[in-house]
Amino acid sequence: MKQRTFGGDGLRLNCLDYGEAGKPPLLFLHGGSAHAHWWDFTAPALSHDYHALALDQRGHGESEWAETWAYGSRHYVGDLHAVIESWGLGAPVLIGHSMGGHNAMLYAAEHSDRLRGLVVIDSTPDYTQRAVDFLRSFAERPARKFASLDEAAANFRLLPRETSADPAILRHVARFTFREDGNGTWTHKLDRRTLIREPLEVWDALPRITCPVLIVKVSKSPVLDRGAADRMAAAMRDARVVEIGDSYHHAMLDNPAALIVALKEFLATLR
């Protein structure tokens, strides 16, 4: 079920609600260029014991685009603050992948008292100048257009591209990735300006994260090495690291079963 909510500056944001209302809330945050349906193979497995929701972050999925560029980390954190303060569900566990994990860490550094816990999946604290320049190179390319949804889905690719995901999972995600543009062609739902980011260092903020934290290291991913994951955990008050095998960066697509096990084990410690 879809819900509409509002971000920090009034942008309309889309949120998928997997159920069950009245149970402790989980809020899933996708990575850059992704959308809430990336969690369709993870969140439902937790919805028997938790109220699982997944947010389309601004400029992604079915959420509204900013009129002028407003896609810095501070804007995403402002959205989280607005959503969590207004939704009336109580303190959630934030579960973020990649960009979503970065945004979740920044939010937790300022608002740990409003969280029951935090899960960071293959995400580093900082946006380095090198990463910012790399992403901008994609932002400056025009969006591809396709003659049909089938053609668009057939050309769907991940970034990074390495994946061991079941092709059926990739087809499912691809079907929610594109929209008809009114001219008979199909294009990515993403506002490409979301790929324009600001350099930002978050390491110094990690000690301010006081809620329980799970850091998920993904075995085949180059994004977060084990040494960095351990340093992140050491910088926080109550954090642990778990490693998921048989997966590249996109763990919720490559190995959702292992990710579900790790999440359930962590969530059980919060009860």
GROMACS .gro file of C-alpha atoms in nm:
model
  271
    1MET     CA    1   0.000   0.000   0.000
    2LYS     CA    2   0.126   0.347  -0.086
    3GLN     CA    3   0.114   0.642   0.149
    4ARG     CA    4   0.189   1.008   0.090
    5THR     CA    5   0.395   1.202   0.339
    6PHE     CA    6   0.585   1.530   0.333
    7GLY     CA    7   0.953   1.614   0.348
    8GLY     CA    8   1.137   1.889   0.527
    9ASP     CA    9   1.047   2.159   0.274
   10GLY     CA   10   0.701   2.031   0.186
   11LEU     CA   11   0.795   1.795  -0.097
   12ARG     CA   12   0.545   1.513  -0.138
   13LEU     CA   13   0.715   1.182  -0.065
   14ASN     CA   14   0.589   0.833  -0.142
   15CYS     CA   15   0.611   0.560   0.121
   16LEU     CA   16   0.534   0.188   0.077
   17ASP     CA   17   0.355   0.034   0.374
   18TYR     CA   18   0.404  -0.341   0.405
   19GLY     CA   19   0.215  -0.364   0.743
   20GLU     CA   20   0.152  -0.437   1.027
   21ALA     CA   21   0.010  -0.119   1.180
   22GLY     CA   22   0.045  -0.094   1.557
   23LYS     CA   23   0.370  -0.291   1.572
   24PRO     CA   24   0.718  -0.140   1.618
   25PRO     CA   25   0.804   0.055   1.303
   26LEU     CA   26   1.091  -0.008   1.062
   27LEU     CA   27   1.177   0.252   0.798
   28PHE     CA   28   1.379   0.128   0.499
   29LEU     CA   29   1.590   0.374   0.297
   30HIS     CA   30   1.711   0.277  -0.052
   31GLY     CA   31   2.041   0.375  -0.210
   32GLY     CA   32   2.112   0.633  -0.479
   33SER     CA   33   1.923   0.596  -0.810
   34ALA     CA   34   1.703   0.326  -0.652
   35HIS     CA   35   1.351   0.332  -0.506
   36ALA     CA   36   1.138   0.183  -0.230
   37HIS     CA   37   1.050  -0.135  -0.422
   38TRP     CA   38   1.410  -0.251  -0.387
   39TRP     CA   39   1.296  -0.367  -0.042
   40ASP     CA   40   1.012  -0.587  -0.175
   41PHE     CA   41   1.213  -0.904  -0.111
   42THR     CA   42   1.322  -0.805   0.242
   43ALA     CA   43   1.062  -0.592   0.418
   44PRO     CA   44   0.763  -0.831   0.383
   45ALA     CA   45   0.955  -1.102   0.572
   46LEU     CA   46   0.965  -0.870   0.874
   47SER     CA   47   0.611  -0.735   0.856
   48HIS     CA   48   0.465  -1.011   1.077
   49ASP     CA   49   0.641  -0.869   1.383
   50TYR     CA   50   0.704  -0.510   1.275
   51HIS     CA   51   0.534  -0.227   1.090
   52ALA     CA   52   0.759  -0.217   0.783
   53LEU     CA   53   0.767   0.089   0.559
   54ALA     CA   54   1.000   0.194   0.275
   55LEU     CA   55   1.047   0.554   0.166
   56ASP     CA   56   1.102   0.681  -0.187
   57GLN     CA   57   1.356   0.947  -0.103
   58ARG     CA   58   1.318   1.283  -0.275
   59GLY     CA   59   1.379   1.275  -0.647
   60HIS     CA   60   1.349   0.895  -0.654
   61GLY     CA   61   1.066   0.655  -0.735
   62GLU     CA   62   0.720   0.808  -0.691
   63SER     CA   63   0.838   1.097  -0.472
   64GLU     CA   64   0.834   1.455  -0.591
   65TRP     CA   65   1.131   1.627  -0.751
   66ALA     CA   66   1.273   1.945  -0.601
   67GLU     CA   67   1.199   2.255  -0.810
   68THR     CA   68   1.560   2.370  -0.781
   69TRP     CA   69   1.851   2.147  -0.676
   70ALA     CA   70   1.798   2.031  -0.316
   71TYR     CA   71   1.965   1.690  -0.298
   72GLY     CA   72   2.238   1.734  -0.042
   73SER     CA   73   2.265   1.510   0.261
   74ARG     CA   74   2.107   1.786   0.468
   75HIS     CA   75   1.793   1.777   0.252
   76TYR     CA   76   1.749   1.400   0.290
   77VAL     CA   77   1.804   1.428   0.666
   78GLY     CA   78   1.547   1.709   0.681
   79ASP     CA   79   1.298   1.478   0.510
   80LEU     CA   80   1.361   1.202   0.763
   81HIS     CA   81   1.311   1.442   1.050
   82ALA     CA   82   0.982   1.569   0.903
   83VAL     CA   83   0.851   1.219   0.829
   84ILE     CA   84   0.939   1.067   1.167
   85GLU     CA   85   0.814   1.367   1.365
   86SER     CA   86   0.478   1.371   1.187
   87TRP     CA   87   0.387   1.008   1.121
   88GLY     CA   88   0.266   0.921   1.473
   89LEU     CA   89   0.415   0.570   1.468
   90GLY     CA   90   0.678   0.619   1.736
   91ALA     CA   91   1.053   0.569   1.722
   92PRO     CA   92   1.157   0.350   1.427
   93VAL     CA   93   1.456   0.138   1.344
   94LEU     CA   94   1.615   0.303   1.040
   95ILE     CA   95   1.752   0.055   0.784
   96GLY     CA   96   1.956   0.221   0.510
   97HIS     CA   97   2.155   0.089   0.215
   98SER     CA   98   2.438   0.284   0.051
   99MET     CA   99   2.316   0.646   0.018
  100GLY     CA  100   2.028   0.554   0.248
  101GLY     CA  101   2.275   0.432   0.509
  102HIS     CA  102   2.471   0.757   0.483
  103ASN     CA  103   2.153   0.960   0.530
  104ALA     CA  104   2.048   0.739   0.822
  105MET     CA  105   2.382   0.784   0.997
  106LEU     CA  106   2.359   1.162   0.966
  107TYR     CA  107   2.004   1.158   1.102
  108ALA     CA  108   2.103   0.930   1.391
  109ALA     CA  109   2.396   1.157   1.481
  110GLU     CA  110   2.145   1.434   1.553
  111HIS     CA  111   1.838   1.238   1.662
  112SER     CA  112   1.945   0.908   1.823
  113ASP     CA  113   1.684   0.971   2.092
  114ARG     CA  114   1.414   0.936   1.827
  115LEU     CA  115   1.535   0.594   1.709
  116ARG     CA  116   1.510   0.242   1.847
  117GLY     CA  117   1.802   0.135   1.634
  118LEU     CA  118   1.998   0.184   1.313
  119VAL     CA  119   2.112  -0.057   1.040
  120VAL     CA  120   2.374   0.055   0.788
  121ILE     CA  121   2.414  -0.174   0.486
  122ASP     CA  122   2.737  -0.139   0.284
  123SER     CA  123   2.760   0.234   0.334
  124THR     CA  124   3.052   0.461   0.419
  125PRO     CA  125   3.014   0.777   0.629
  126ASP     CA  126   3.168   1.023   0.384
  127TYR     CA  127   3.109   1.163   0.039
  128THR     CA  128   3.463   1.221  -0.082
  129GLN     CA  129   3.545   1.463  -0.362
  130ARG     CA  130   3.631   1.163  -0.580
  131ALA     CA  131   3.286   1.011  -0.521
  132VAL     CA  132   3.116   1.345  -0.586
  133ASP     CA  133   3.303   1.388  -0.916
  134PHE     CA  134   3.220   1.030  -1.020
  135LEU     CA  135   2.848   1.078  -0.955
  136ARG     CA  136   2.841   1.415  -1.130
  137SER     CA  137   2.975   1.250  -1.445
  138PHE     CA  138   2.654   1.044  -1.456
  139ALA     CA  139   2.432   1.341  -1.370
  140GLU     CA  140   2.556   1.530  -1.673
  141ARG     CA  141   2.452   1.255  -1.913
  142PRO     CA  142   2.098   1.280  -2.057
  143ALA     CA  143   1.849   1.018  -1.947
  144ARG     CA  144   1.799   0.735  -2.196
  145LYS     CA  145   1.458   0.695  -2.356
  146PHE     CA  146   1.297   0.367  -2.458
  147ALA     CA  147   1.010   0.275  -2.686
  148SER     CA  148   0.835   0.056  -2.427
  149LEU     CA  149   0.850  -0.055  -2.065
  150ASP     CA  150   0.971  -0.396  -2.182
  151GLU     CA  151   1.263  -0.234  -2.366
  152ALA     CA  152   1.343  -0.013  -2.068
  153ALA     CA  153   1.336  -0.309  -1.828
  154ALA     CA  154   1.559  -0.513  -2.058
  155ASN     CA  155   1.819  -0.234  -2.041
  156PHE     CA  156   1.803  -0.194  -1.662
  157ARG     CA  157   2.150  -0.200  -1.501
  158LEU     CA  158   2.274  -0.164  -1.146
  159LEU     CA  159   2.551   0.070  -1.031
  160PRO     CA  160   2.793  -0.082  -0.939
  161ARG     CA  161   2.695  -0.336  -1.206
  162GLU     CA  162   2.820  -0.653  -1.035
  163THR     CA  163   2.531  -0.865  -0.912
  164SER     CA  164   2.437  -1.223  -0.838
  165ALA     CA  165   2.065  -1.144  -0.809
  166ASP     CA  166   1.801  -1.379  -0.942
  167PRO     CA  167   1.693  -1.241  -1.284
  168ALA     CA  168   1.332  -1.245  -1.162
  169ILE     CA  169   1.426  -1.003  -0.882
  170LEU     CA  170   1.597  -0.770  -1.128
  171ARG     CA  171   1.295  -0.781  -1.361
  172HIS     CA  172   1.066  -0.695  -1.069
  173VAL     CA  173   1.276  -0.397  -0.963
  174ALA     CA  174   1.310  -0.279  -1.323
  175ARG     CA  175   0.932  -0.267  -1.373
  176PHE     CA  176   0.910  -0.001  -1.098
  177THR     CA  177   1.211   0.197  -1.223
  178PHE     CA  178   1.068   0.362  -1.537
  179ARG     CA  179   0.772   0.585  -1.623
  180GLU     CA  180   0.599   0.684  -1.947
  181ASP     CA  181   0.692   1.045  -2.020
  182GLY     CA  182   0.376   1.151  -2.204
  183ASN     CA  183   0.540   1.130  -2.546
  184GLY     CA  184   0.508   0.756  -2.589
  185THR     CA  185   0.856   0.683  -2.457
  186TRP     CA  186   0.978   0.549  -2.124
  187THR     CA  187   1.252   0.693  -1.905
  188HIS     CA  188   1.399   0.646  -1.556
  189LYS     CA  189   1.189   0.795  -1.274
  190LEU     CA  190   1.505   0.937  -1.118
  191ASP     CA  191   1.573   1.309  -1.111
  192ARG     CA  192   1.931   1.300  -1.241
  193ARG     CA  193   2.014   1.604  -1.027
  194THR     CA  194   2.012   1.366  -0.727
  195LEU     CA  195   2.352   1.253  -0.858
  196ILE     CA  196   2.492   1.598  -0.782
  197ARG     CA  197   2.613   1.576  -0.423
  198GLU     CA  198   2.830   1.778  -0.188
  199PRO     CA  199   3.156   1.655  -0.032
  200LEU     CA  200   3.089   1.566   0.330
  201GLU     CA  201   3.280   1.405   0.614
  202VAL     CA  202   3.072   1.226   0.878
  203TRP     CA  203   3.333   1.030   1.073
  204ASP     CA  204   3.350   1.294   1.345
  205ALA     CA  205   2.974   1.269   1.394
  206LEU     CA  206   2.969   0.892   1.454
  207PRO     CA  207   3.032   0.917   1.832
  208ARG     CA  208   2.704   1.107   1.861
  209ILE     CA  209   2.514   0.798   1.745
  210THR     CA  210   2.402   0.646   2.075
  211CYS     CA  211   2.123   0.409   1.967
  212PRO     CA  212   2.205   0.041   1.894
  213VAL     CA  213   2.363  -0.001   1.550
  214LEU     CA  214   2.418  -0.292   1.311
  215ILE     CA  215   2.676  -0.238   1.035
  216VAL     CA  216   2.636  -0.485   0.750
  217LYS     CA  217   2.956  -0.559   0.556
  218VAL     CA  218   2.886  -0.729   0.222
  219SER     CA  219   3.152  -0.984   0.130
  220LYS     CA  220   3.202  -0.913  -0.242
  221SER     CA  221   3.145  -0.539  -0.232
  222PRO     CA  222   3.438  -0.294  -0.256
  223VAL     CA  223   3.232  -0.011  -0.107
  224LEU     CA  224   3.294  -0.086   0.262
  225ASP     CA  225   3.596  -0.293   0.365
  226ARG     CA  226   3.605  -0.481   0.695
  227GLY     CA  227   3.861  -0.247   0.848
  228ALA     CA  228   3.642   0.058   0.783
  229ALA     CA  229   3.334  -0.125   0.913
  230ASP     CA  230   3.515  -0.210   1.238
  231ARG     CA  231   3.634   0.151   1.276
  232MET     CA  232   3.279   0.275   1.228
  233ALA     CA  233   3.153   0.039   1.497
  234ALA     CA  234   3.431   0.142   1.736
  235ALA     CA  235   3.338   0.508   1.692
  236MET     CA  236   2.977   0.450   1.804
  237ARG     CA  237   2.852   0.377   2.153
  238ASP     CA  238   2.669   0.049   2.082
  239ALA     CA  239   2.751  -0.099   1.741
  240ARG     CA  240   2.836  -0.437   1.595
  241VAL     CA  241   2.940  -0.563   1.252
  242VAL     CA  242   2.799  -0.860   1.065
  243GLU     CA  243   2.921  -0.986   0.728
  244ILE     CA  244   2.692  -1.122   0.457
  245GLY     CA  245   2.839  -1.360   0.201
  246ASP     CA  246   2.743  -1.442  -0.157
  247SER     CA  247   2.653  -1.084  -0.238
  248TYR     CA  248   2.786  -0.776  -0.410
  249HIS     CA  249   2.688  -0.422  -0.312
  250HIS     CA  250   2.312  -0.465  -0.354
  251ALA     CA  251   2.255  -0.718  -0.076
  252MET     CA  252   1.876  -0.686  -0.071
  253LEU     CA  253   1.872  -0.807  -0.432
  254ASP     CA  254   2.169  -1.045  -0.434
  255ASN     CA  255   2.108  -1.229  -0.108
  256PRO     CA  256   1.786  -1.115   0.060
  257ALA     CA  257   1.764  -1.436   0.267
  258ALA     CA  258   2.094  -1.368   0.444
  259LEU     CA  259   2.005  -1.003   0.495
  260ILE     CA  260   1.672  -1.100   0.650
  261VAL     CA  261   1.849  -1.334   0.894
  262ALA     CA  262   2.091  -1.058   0.996
  263LEU     CA  263   1.809  -0.808   1.043
  264LYS     CA  264   1.597  -1.048   1.247
  265GLU     CA  265   1.888  -1.131   1.477
  266PHE     CA  266   1.962  -0.763   1.537
  267LEU     CA  267   1.598  -0.665   1.583
  268ALA     CA  268   1.554  -0.942   1.839
  269THR     CA  269   1.817  -0.773   2.058
  270LEU     CA  270   1.608  -0.454   2.069
  271ARG     CA  271   1.305  -0.615   2.226
   0.00000   0.00000   0.00000
